[in-house]
PDB file of C-alpha atoms and ligand atoms in Angstrom:
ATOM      1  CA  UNK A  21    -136.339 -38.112 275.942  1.00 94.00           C
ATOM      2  CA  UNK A  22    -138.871 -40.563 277.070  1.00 98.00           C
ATOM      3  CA  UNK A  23    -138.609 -44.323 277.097  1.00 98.00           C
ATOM      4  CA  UNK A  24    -140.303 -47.204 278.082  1.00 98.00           C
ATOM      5  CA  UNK A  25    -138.940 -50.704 279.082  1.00 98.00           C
ATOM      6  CA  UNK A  26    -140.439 -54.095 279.668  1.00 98.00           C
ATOM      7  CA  UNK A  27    -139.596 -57.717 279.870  1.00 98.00           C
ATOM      8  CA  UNK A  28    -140.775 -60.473 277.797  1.00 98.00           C
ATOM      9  CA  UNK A  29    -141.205 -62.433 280.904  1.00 98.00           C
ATOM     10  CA  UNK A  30    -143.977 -62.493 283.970  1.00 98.00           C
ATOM     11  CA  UNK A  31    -142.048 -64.871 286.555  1.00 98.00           C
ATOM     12  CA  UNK A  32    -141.311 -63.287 289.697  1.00 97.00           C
ATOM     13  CA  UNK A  33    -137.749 -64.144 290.027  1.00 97.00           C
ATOM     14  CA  UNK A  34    -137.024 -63.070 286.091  1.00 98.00           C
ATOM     15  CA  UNK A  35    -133.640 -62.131 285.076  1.00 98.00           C
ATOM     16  CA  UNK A  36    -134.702 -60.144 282.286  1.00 98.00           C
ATOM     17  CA  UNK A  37    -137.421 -58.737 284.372  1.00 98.00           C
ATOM     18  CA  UNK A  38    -134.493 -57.308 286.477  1.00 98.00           C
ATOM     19  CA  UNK A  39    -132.741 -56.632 283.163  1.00 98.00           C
ATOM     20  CA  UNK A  40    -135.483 -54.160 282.499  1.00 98.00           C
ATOM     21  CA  UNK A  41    -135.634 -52.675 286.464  1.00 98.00           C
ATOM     22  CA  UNK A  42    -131.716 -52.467 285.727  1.00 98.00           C
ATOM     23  CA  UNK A  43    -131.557 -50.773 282.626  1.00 98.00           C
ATOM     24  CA  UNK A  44    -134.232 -48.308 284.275  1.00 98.00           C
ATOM     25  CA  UNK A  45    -132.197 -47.640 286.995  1.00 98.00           C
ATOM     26  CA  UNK A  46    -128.806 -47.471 285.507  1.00 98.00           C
ATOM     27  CA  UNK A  47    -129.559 -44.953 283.026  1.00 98.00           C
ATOM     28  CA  UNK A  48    -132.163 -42.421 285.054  1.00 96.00           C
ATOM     29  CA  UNK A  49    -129.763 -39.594 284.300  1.00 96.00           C
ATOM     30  CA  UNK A  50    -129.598 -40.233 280.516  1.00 97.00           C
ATOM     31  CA  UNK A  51    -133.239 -40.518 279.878  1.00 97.00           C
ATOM     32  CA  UNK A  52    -136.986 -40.393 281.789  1.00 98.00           C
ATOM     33  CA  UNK A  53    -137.361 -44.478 281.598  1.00 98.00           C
ATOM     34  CA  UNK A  54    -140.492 -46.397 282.977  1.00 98.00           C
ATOM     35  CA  UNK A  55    -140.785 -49.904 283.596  1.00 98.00           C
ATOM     36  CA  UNK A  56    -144.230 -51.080 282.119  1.00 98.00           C
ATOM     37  CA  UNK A  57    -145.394 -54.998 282.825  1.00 97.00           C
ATOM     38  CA  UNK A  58    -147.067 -57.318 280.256  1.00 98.00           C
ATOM     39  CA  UNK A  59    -148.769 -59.652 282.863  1.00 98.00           C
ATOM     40  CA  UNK A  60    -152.167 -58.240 283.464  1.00 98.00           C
ATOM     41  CA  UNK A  61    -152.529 -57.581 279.414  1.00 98.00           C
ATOM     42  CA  UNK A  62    -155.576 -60.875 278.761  1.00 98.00           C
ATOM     43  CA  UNK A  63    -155.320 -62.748 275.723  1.00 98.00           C
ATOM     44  CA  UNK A  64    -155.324 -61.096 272.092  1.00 98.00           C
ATOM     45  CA  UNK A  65    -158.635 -61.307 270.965  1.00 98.00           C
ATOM     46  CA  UNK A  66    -160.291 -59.595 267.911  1.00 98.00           C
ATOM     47  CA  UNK A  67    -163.372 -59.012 269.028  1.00 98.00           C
ATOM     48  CA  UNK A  68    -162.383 -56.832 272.051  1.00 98.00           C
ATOM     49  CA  UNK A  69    -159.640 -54.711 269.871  1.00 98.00           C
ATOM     50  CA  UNK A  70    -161.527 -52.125 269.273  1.00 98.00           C
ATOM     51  CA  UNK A  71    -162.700 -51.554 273.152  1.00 98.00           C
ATOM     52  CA  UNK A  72    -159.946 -53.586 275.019  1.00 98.00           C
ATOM     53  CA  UNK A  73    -159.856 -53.608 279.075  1.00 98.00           C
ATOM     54  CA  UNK A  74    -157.980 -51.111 280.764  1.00 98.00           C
ATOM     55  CA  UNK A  75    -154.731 -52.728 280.913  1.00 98.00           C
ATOM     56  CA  UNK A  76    -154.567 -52.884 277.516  1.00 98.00           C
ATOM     57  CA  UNK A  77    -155.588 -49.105 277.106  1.00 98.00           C
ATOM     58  CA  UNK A  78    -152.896 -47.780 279.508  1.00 98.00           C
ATOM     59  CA  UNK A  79    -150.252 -49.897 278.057  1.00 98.00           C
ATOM     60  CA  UNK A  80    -150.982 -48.485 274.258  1.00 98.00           C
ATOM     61  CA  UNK A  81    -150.998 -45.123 275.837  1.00 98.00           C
ATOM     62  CA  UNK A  82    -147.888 -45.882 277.372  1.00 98.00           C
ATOM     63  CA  UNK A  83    -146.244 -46.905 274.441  1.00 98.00           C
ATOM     64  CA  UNK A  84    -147.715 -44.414 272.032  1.00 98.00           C
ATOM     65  CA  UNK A  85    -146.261 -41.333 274.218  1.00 98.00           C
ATOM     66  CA  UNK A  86    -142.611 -42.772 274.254  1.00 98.00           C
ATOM     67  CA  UNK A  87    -140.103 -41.491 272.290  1.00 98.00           C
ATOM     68  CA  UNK A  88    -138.425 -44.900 272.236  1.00 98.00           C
ATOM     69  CA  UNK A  89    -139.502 -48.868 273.458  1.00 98.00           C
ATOM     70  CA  UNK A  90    -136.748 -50.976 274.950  1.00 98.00           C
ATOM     71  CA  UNK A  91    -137.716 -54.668 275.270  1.00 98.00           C
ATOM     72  CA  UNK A  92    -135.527 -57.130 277.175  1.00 98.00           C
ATOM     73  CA  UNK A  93    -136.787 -60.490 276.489  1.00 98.00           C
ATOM     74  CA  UNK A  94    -135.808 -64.394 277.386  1.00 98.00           C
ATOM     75  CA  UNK A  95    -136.099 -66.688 274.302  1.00 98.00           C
ATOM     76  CA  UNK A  96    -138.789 -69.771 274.631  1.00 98.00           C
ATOM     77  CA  UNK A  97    -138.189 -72.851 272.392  1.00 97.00           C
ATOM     78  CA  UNK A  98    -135.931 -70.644 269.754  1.00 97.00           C
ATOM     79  CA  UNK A  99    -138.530 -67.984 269.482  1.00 98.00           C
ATOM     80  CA  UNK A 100    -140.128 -65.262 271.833  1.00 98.00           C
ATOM     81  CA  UNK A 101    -142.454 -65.655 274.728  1.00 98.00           C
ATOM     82  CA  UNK A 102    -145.989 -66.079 273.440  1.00 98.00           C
ATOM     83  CA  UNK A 103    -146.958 -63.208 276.525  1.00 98.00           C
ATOM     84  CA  UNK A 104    -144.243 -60.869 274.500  1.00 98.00           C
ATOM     85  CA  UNK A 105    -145.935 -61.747 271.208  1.00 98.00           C
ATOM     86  CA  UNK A 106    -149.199 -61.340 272.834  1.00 98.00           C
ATOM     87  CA  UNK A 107    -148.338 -57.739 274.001  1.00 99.00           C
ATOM     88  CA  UNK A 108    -147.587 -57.063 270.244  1.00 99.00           C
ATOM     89  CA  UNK A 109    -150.265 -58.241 268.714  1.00 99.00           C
ATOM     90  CA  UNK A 110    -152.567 -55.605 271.233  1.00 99.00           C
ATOM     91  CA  UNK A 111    -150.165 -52.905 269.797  1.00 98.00           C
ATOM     92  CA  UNK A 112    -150.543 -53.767 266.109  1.00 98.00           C
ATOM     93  CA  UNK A 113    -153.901 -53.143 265.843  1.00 98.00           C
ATOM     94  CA  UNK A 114    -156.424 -49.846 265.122  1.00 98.00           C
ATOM     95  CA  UNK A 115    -154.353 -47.261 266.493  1.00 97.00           C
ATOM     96  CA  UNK A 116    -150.926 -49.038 265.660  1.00 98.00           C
ATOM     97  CA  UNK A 117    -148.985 -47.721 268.563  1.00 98.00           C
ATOM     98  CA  UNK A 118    -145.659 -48.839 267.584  1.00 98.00           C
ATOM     99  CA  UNK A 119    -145.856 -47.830 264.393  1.00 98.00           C
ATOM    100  CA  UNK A 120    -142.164 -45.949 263.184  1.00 98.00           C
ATOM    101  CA  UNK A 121    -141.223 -46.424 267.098  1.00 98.00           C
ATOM    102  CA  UNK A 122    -137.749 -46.690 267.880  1.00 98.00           C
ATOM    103  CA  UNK A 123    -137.100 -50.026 269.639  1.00 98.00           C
ATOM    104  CA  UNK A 124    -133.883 -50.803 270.839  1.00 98.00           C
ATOM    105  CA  UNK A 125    -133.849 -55.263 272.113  1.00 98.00           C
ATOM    106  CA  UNK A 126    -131.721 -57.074 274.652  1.00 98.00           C
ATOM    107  CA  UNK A 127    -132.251 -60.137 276.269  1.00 98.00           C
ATOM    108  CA  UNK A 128    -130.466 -62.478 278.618  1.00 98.00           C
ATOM    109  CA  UNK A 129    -130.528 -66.723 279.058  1.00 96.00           C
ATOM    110  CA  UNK A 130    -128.465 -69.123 281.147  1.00 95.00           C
ATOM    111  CA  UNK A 131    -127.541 -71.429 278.139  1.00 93.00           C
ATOM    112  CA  UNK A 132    -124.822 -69.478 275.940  1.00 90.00           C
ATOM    113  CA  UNK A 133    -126.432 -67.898 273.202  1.00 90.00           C
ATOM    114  CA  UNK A 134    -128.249 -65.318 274.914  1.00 87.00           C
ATOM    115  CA  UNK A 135    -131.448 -65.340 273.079  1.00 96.00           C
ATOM    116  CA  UNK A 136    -130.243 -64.445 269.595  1.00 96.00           C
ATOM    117  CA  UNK A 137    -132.921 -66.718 267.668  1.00 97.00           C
ATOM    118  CA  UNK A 138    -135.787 -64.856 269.861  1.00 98.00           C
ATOM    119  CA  UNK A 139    -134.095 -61.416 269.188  1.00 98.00           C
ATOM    120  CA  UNK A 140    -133.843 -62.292 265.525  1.00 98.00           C
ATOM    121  CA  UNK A 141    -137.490 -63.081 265.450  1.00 98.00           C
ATOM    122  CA  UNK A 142    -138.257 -60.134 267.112  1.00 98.00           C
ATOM    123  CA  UNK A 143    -136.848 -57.959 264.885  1.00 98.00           C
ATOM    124  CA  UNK A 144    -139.126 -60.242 262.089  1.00 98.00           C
ATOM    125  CA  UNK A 145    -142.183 -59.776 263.878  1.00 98.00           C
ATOM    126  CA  UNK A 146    -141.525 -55.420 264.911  1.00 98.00           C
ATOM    127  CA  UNK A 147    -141.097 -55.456 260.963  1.00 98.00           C
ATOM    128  CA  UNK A 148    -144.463 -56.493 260.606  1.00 98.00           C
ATOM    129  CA  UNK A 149    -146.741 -53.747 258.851  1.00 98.00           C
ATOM    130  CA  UNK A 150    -149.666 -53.837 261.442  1.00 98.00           C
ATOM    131  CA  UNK A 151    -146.192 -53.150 263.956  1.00 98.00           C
ATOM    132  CA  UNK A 152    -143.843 -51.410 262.295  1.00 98.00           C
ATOM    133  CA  UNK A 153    -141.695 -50.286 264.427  1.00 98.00           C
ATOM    134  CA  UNK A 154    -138.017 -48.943 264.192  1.00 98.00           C
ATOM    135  CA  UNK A 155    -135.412 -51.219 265.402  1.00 98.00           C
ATOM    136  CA  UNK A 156    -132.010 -50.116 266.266  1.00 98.00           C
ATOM    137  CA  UNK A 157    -129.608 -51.630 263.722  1.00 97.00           C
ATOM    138  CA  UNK A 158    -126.871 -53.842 264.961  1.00 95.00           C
ATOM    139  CA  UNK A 159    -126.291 -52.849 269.065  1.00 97.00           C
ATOM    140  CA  UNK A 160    -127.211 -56.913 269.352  1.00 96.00           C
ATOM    141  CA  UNK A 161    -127.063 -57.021 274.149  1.00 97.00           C
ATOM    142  CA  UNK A 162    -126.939 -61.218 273.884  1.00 97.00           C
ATOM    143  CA  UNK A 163    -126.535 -61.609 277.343  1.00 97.00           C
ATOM    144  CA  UNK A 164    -125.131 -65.371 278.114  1.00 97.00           C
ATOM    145  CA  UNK A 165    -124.909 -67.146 281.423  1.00 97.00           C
ATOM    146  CA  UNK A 166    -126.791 -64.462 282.974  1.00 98.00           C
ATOM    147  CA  UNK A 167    -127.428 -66.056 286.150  1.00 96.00           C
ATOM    148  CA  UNK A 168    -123.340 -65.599 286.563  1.00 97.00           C
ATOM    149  CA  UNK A 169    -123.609 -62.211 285.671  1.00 98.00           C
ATOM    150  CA  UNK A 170    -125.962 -60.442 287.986  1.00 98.00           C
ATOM    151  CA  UNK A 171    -125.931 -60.363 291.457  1.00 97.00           C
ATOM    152  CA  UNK A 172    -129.275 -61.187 293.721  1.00 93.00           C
ATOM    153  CA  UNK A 173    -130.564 -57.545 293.677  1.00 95.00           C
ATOM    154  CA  UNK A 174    -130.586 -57.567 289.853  1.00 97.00           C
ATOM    155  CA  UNK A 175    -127.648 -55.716 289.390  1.00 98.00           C
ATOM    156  CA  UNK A 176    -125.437 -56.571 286.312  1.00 98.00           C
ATOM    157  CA  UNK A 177    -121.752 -57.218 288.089  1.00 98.00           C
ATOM    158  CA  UNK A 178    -120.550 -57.979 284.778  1.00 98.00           C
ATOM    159  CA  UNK A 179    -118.170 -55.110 283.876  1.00 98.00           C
ATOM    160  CA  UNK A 180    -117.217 -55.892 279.949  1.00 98.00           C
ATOM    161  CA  UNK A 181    -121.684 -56.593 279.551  1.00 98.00           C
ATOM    162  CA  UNK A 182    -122.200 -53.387 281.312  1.00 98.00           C
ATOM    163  CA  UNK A 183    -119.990 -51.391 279.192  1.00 98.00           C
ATOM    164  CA  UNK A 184    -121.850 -53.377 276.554  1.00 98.00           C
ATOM    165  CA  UNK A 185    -125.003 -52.381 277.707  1.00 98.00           C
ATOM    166  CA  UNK A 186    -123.689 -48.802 278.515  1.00 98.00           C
ATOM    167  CA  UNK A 187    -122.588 -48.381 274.696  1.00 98.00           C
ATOM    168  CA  UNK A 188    -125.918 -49.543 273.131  1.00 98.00           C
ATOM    169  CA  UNK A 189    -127.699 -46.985 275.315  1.00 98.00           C
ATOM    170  CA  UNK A 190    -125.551 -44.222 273.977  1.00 98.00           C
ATOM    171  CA  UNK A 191    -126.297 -45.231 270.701  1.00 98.00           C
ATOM    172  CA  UNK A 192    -129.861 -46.117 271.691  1.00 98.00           C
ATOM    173  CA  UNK A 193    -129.836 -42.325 272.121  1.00 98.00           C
ATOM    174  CA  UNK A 194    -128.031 -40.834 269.785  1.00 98.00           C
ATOM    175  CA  UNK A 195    -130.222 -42.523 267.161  1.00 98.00           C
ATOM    176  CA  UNK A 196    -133.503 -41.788 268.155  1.00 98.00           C
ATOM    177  CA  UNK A 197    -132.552 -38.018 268.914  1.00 97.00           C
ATOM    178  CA  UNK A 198    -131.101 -38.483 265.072  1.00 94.00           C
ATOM    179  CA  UNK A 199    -134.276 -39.933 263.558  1.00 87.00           C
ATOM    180  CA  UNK A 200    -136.708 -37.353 265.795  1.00 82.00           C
TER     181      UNK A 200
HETATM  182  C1  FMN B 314    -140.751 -72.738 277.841  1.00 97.43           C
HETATM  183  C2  FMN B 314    -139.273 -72.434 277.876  1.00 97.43           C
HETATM  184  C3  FMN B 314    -138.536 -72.499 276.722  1.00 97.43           C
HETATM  185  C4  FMN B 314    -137.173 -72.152 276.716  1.00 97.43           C
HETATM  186  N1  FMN B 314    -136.493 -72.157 275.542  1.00 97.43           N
HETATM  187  C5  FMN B 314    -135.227 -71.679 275.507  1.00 97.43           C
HETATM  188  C6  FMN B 314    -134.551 -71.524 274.265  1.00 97.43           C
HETATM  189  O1  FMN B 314    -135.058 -71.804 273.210  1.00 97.43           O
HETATM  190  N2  FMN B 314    -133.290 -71.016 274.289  1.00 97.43           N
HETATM  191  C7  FMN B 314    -132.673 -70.645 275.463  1.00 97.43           C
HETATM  192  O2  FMN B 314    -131.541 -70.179 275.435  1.00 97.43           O
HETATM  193  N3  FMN B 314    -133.289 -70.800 276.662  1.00 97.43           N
HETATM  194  C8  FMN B 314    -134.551 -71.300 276.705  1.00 97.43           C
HETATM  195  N4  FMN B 314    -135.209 -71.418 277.908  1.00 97.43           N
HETATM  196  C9  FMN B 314    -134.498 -71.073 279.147  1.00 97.43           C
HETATM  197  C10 FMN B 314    -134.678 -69.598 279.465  1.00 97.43           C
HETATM  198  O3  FMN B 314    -133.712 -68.857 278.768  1.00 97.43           O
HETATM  199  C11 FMN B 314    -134.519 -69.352 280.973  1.00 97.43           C
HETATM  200  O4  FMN B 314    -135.530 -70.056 281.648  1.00 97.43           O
HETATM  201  C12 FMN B 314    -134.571 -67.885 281.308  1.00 97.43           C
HETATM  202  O5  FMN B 314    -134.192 -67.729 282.645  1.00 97.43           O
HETATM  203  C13 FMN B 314    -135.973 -67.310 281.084  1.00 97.43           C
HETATM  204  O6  FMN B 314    -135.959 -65.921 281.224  1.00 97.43           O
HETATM  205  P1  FMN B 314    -136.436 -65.180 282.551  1.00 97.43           P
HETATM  206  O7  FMN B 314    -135.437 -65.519 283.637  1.00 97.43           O
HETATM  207  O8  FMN B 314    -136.396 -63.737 282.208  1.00 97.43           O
HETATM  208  O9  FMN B 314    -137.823 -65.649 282.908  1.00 97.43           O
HETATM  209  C14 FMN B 314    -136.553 -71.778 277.934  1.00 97.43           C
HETATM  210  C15 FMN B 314    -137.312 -71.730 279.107  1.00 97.43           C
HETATM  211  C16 FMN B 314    -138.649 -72.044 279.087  1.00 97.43           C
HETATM  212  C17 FMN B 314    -139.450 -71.946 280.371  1.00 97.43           C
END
């Protein structure tokens, strides 16, 4: 089983950045899980979809060989980042790489509601038809406060989110090897 993770966010210090890095590490032994980044993908643009720059390239191709996409996004002004929509929109187009792809969400804020309007309209958008994709039903990782509930490495230290987290993975899992 091979998955891919990335973040809806390019700040350094981002705690769904080191969502992703955690959720990567934490379940090594459960799947083959690599950490792509959004932040050298340029600007959607039309006229270069059908011969995008390399970054572009190698993060279809990335996507397009996993068995499963986990994003882990902040929310932005009750909606997702325009970098995560951005990424999407490269994937939607001529070769469709996300097409009946089994995405599984999670995101984490430091206000309470732990990005459930962004991961609502991200499930809206993945349902897209130039997208596509397969989202895991229910298995909603709202992640609250999450500045309380990870340590400085980028650890969760959270133990009822981690079994949380733990759970949705198994299910993550069990669905995809279901639906394969
Ligand atoms: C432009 C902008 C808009 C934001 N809008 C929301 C929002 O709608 N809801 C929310 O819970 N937090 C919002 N926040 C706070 C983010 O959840 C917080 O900055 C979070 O740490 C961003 O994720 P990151 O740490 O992965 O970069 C916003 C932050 C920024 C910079």
């Amino acid at each position: 089983m091979k998955f891919v993770v990335f973040a809806g966010s390019i700040r350094k210090e981002s705690y769904n950045k080191k969502l992703a890095n955690y959720i990567r590490m934490r379940y090594q032994q459960k799947a083959e899980i690599e950490l792509l980044s959004i932040e050298e993908l340029p600007f959607f643009n039309q006229d270069e979809e059908e011969n995008p720059v390399s970054a572009v390239r190698e993060f279809k191709q990335k996507i397009a060989e996993a068995d499963g996409i986990i994003i882990v996004t902040p929310e932005y002004n009750h909606s997702v980042p325009g970098v995560l929509k951005n990424a999407i929109d490269w994937c939607s187009r001529v070769d469709k790489v996300m097409t009946n792809k089994p995405v599984m969400i999670a995101g984490g804020t430091m206000g309470a509601l732990g990005t459930v309007r962004a991961q609502m309209h991200l499930r809206q958008i993945l349902n897209a038809p130039g997208v596509a994709a397969l989202t895991l039903p229910g298995n909603e990782v709202l992640i609250g406060t999450i500045h309380q509930k990870m340590d400085e490495e980028g650890n969760l230290v959270d133990e009822a989110t981690i079994q949380f987290l733990d759970s949705v993975m198994d299910n993550f899992i069990g669905w995809v090897e279901k639906n394969k």
